[in-house]
Coordinates of C-alpha atoms in Angstrom, one line a residue:
A21 CA -7.1 -45.1 5.9
S22 CA -6.9 -43.7 2.4
V23 CA -4.4 -44.9 -0.1
D24 CA -2.4 -41.7 0.3
E25 CA -2.2 -42.1 4.1
E26 CA -1.1 -45.8 3.7
L27 CA 1.5 -44.9 1.1
S28 CA 2.7 -41.9 3.1
G29 CA 3.4 -44.1 6.2
I30 CA 5.1 -46.6 4.2
R31 CA 7.2 -44.1 2.4
E32 CA 8.3 -42.6 5.7
V33 CA 9.4 -45.8 7.0
N34 CA 11.1 -46.8 3.8
E35 CA 13.0 -43.5 3.6
E36 CA 14.3 -44.0 7.2
I37 CA 15.4 -47.5 6.3
Q38 CA 17.1 -46.2 3.1
N39 CA 18.8 -43.4 5.1
N40 CA 20.1 -46.0 7.7
T41 CA 21.3 -48.3 4.9
N42 CA 23.1 -45.4 3.2
A43 CA 24.7 -44.3 6.5
R44 CA 26.1 -47.9 7.1
Q45 CA 27.4 -48.0 3.5
N46 CA 29.1 -44.6 4.0
A47 CA 30.8 -45.8 7.1
L48 CA 32.2 -48.8 5.3
D49 CA 33.2 -46.6 2.4
K50 CA 35.1 -44.3 4.8
I51 CA 36.9 -47.3 6.3
N52 CA 37.9 -48.5 2.8
E53 CA 39.0 -45.0 1.8
Q54 CA 41.2 -44.7 4.9
Q55 CA 42.7 -48.2 4.2
D56 CA 43.5 -47.2 0.6
A57 CA 45.1 -43.9 1.7
N58 CA 47.3 -45.8 4.3
I59 CA 48.3 -48.4 1.7
A60 CA 49.2 -45.7 -0.8
E61 CA 51.4 -44.1 1.9
I62 CA 53.2 -47.4 2.5
E63 CA 53.6 -47.8 -1.3
N64 CA 55.2 -44.4 -1.4
V65 CA 57.6 -45.7 1.3
Q66 CA 58.4 -48.6 -1.1
K67 CA 59.1 -46.2 -3.9
L68 CA 61.5 -44.2 -1.7
K69 CA 63.3 -47.3 -0.7
D70 CA 63.6 -48.3 -4.3
E71 CA 64.9 -44.9 -5.2
L72 CA 67.4 -45.0 -2.4
S73 CA 68.6 -48.3 -3.9
N74 CA 69.5 -46.5 -7.1
L75 CA 71.5 -43.9 -5.2
V76 CA 73.5 -46.3 -3.1
D77 CA 75.8 -49.1 -3.9
E78 CA 75.7 -52.5 -2.2
N79 CA 78.0 -51.4 0.5
G80 CA 76.0 -48.4 1.5
N81 CA 78.0 -45.7 -0.2
V82 CA 76.0 -42.9 -1.7
K83 CA 76.8 -42.1 -5.3
Q84 CA 78.5 -38.7 -5.9
G85 CA 76.1 -35.8 -6.0
Y86 CA 73.2 -37.7 -4.4
E87 CA 74.0 -37.1 -0.8
A88 CA 71.2 -34.6 -0.1
R89 CA 68.6 -36.8 -1.8
A90 CA 69.7 -39.9 0.1
K91 CA 69.7 -38.0 3.4
F92 CA 66.1 -36.8 2.5
I93 CA 64.9 -40.2 1.7
L94 CA 66.5 -41.7 4.9
G95 CA 64.6 -39.0 6.8
E96 CA 61.2 -39.9 5.1
L97 CA 61.8 -43.6 5.7
N98 CA 62.7 -43.0 9.4
Q99 CA 59.6 -41.0 9.9
A100 CA 57.3 -43.4 8.2
L101 CA 58.7 -46.6 9.6
G102 CA 59.9 -45.4 13.1
T103 CA 63.5 -46.2 12.3
E104 CA 66.7 -44.2 12.9
Y105 CA 69.0 -44.8 9.9
E106 CA 71.7 -42.2 9.3
L107 CA 74.0 -41.0 6.5
N108 CA 77.6 -40.7 7.8
N109 CA 80.4 -39.6 5.5
K110 CA 78.5 -40.6 2.3
N111 CA 77.8 -44.0 3.8
I112 CA 74.7 -45.6 5.2
K113 CA 75.9 -47.9 7.9
G114 CA 74.5 -51.4 7.8
Y115 CA 72.7 -50.7 4.4
K116 CA 72.2 -54.4 3.6
K117 CA 70.5 -54.9 6.9
L118 CA 68.5 -51.7 6.3
K119 CA 67.2 -52.9 3.0
D120 CA 65.9 -56.1 4.4
E121 CA 64.6 -54.4 7.5
I122 CA 62.6 -51.9 5.5
D123 CA 61.1 -54.6 3.3
E124 CA 60.0 -56.4 6.3
L125 CA 58.7 -53.3 8.0
I126 CA 56.7 -52.4 4.9
L127 CA 55.1 -55.8 4.8
K128 CA 54.2 -55.5 8.5
K129 CA 52.7 -52.1 8.0
K130 CA 50.6 -53.2 5.1
A131 CA 49.4 -56.2 7.2
Q132 CA 48.6 -53.9 10.1
I133 CA 46.7 -51.5 7.9
I134 CA 44.6 -54.3 6.4
L135 CA 44.0 -55.9 9.9
E136 CA 42.9 -52.6 11.4
A137 CA 40.5 -51.8 8.5
N138 CA 39.0 -55.3 8.7
E139 CA 38.6 -54.9 12.5
E140 CA 36.8 -51.6 12.0
K141 CA 34.6 -53.2 9.3
Y142 CA 33.9 -56.1 11.8
K143 CA 33.0 -53.7 14.6
E144 CA 30.7 -51.8 12.2
A145 CA 29.1 -55.0 11.1
V146 CA 28.5 -56.3 14.6
T147 CA 27.1 -53.0 15.6
N148 CA 24.7 -52.6 12.7
K149 CA 23.9 -56.2 11.8
A150 CA 20.9 -56.6 14.2
K151 CA 19.5 -53.2 13.2
A152 CA 20.0 -54.0 9.5
Y153 CA 18.2 -57.3 9.9
E154 CA 15.4 -55.7 11.8
E155 CA 14.9 -53.1 9.0
Y156 CA 15.1 -55.9 6.4
L157 CA 12.2 -57.7 8.1
T158 CA 10.3 -54.4 8.3
T159 CA 10.8 -54.0 4.5
Q160 CA 9.7 -57.6 3.9
K161 CA 6.5 -56.9 6.0
Q162 CA 5.8 -53.7 4.1
I163 CA 6.2 -55.5 0.8
N164 CA 3.8 -58.2 1.9
E165 CA 1.3 -55.6 3.1
M166 CA 1.6 -53.6 0.0
Q167 CA 1.1 -56.7 -2.2
E168 CA -2.1 -57.7 -0.2
K169 CA -3.5 -54.2 -0.8
Y170 CA -2.6 -54.4 -4.5
N171 CA -4.3 -57.7 -4.7
K172 CA -7.4 -56.3 -2.9
L173 CA -7.4 -53.4 -5.4
Q174 CA -7.4 -55.9 -8.3
E175 CA -10.3 -57.8 -6.7
D176 CA -12.2 -54.6 -6.2
A177 CA -11.6 -53.8 -9.9
Q178 CA -12.9 -57.2 -11.0
T179 CA -16.0 -56.9 -8.9
G180 CA -16.7 -53.5 -10.2
M181 CA -16.2 -51.6 -6.9
L182 CA -13.7 -49.3 -8.6
G183 CA -13.8 -47.3 -11.7
A184 CA -11.1 -47.8 -14.4
G185 CA -9.6 -44.4 -13.9
T186 CA -9.3 -44.7 -10.2
L187 CA -8.0 -48.2 -10.6
T188 CA -5.2 -47.2 -12.9
I189 CA -4.0 -44.4 -10.7
K190 CA -4.0 -46.5 -7.5
Q191 CA -2.4 -49.4 -9.4
K192 CA 0.3 -47.2 -10.5
E193 CA 0.9 -45.8 -7.0
Y194 CA 1.1 -49.2 -5.5
R195 CA 3.3 -50.6 -8.2
E196 CA 5.8 -47.7 -7.9
E197 CA 5.9 -48.2 -4.0
L198 CA 6.4 -51.9 -4.4
E199 CA 9.3 -51.2 -6.9
K200 CA 11.0 -48.9 -4.3
L201 CA 10.4 -51.3 -1.5
N202 CA 11.9 -54.2 -3.6
S203 CA 14.9 -52.0 -4.4
T204 CA 15.4 -51.2 -0.7
L205 CA 15.1 -54.9 0.1
S206 CA 17.7 -55.8 -2.5
N207 CA 20.1 -53.2 -1.1
Q208 CA 19.4 -54.6 2.4
E209 CA 20.1 -58.2 1.3
K210 CA 23.4 -57.1 -0.2
Q211 CA 24.5 -55.3 3.0
L212 CA 23.5 -58.3 5.1
Q213 CA 25.7 -60.5 3.0
D214 CA 28.7 -58.2 3.2

């Protein structure tokens, strides 16, 4: 087989491996983005709870002129946390209990978000680990084959079987391909460690 044919086959396999590696990384990125969005939503709930604390005294009485905002915040908190707190006659019944309960619910929601994201990452890892390791071994094999061919090329040059111009072109092609394969291998090692 010619150098071009050998390199073409290796490039195709390397490209497929690179695409699979990128797809796995994209899946993990998507899980992380969803986790970040969910955490941001819970942090917004925390901000609403803090704002409500500024609108209400310790007995649950809403400060004059803030009734509509307090009612809105209660609605948002109820929706986000699955609670049913109400504003009755400018008073939030059981406000002290509500504050403690909201803090506890926020912590539970954050923990749930992190656990669910980690569970997704684990499922993704289990599903793809064997395939990733297989591709890693394929890349190592390609590197070894490429290095052997490169070494053979060097031997041919030393024995005078190849002209200097041909040698330089082929050396460059092999070196470039080895660099790509080593880069792919490095990325694969990183993913196998994650």
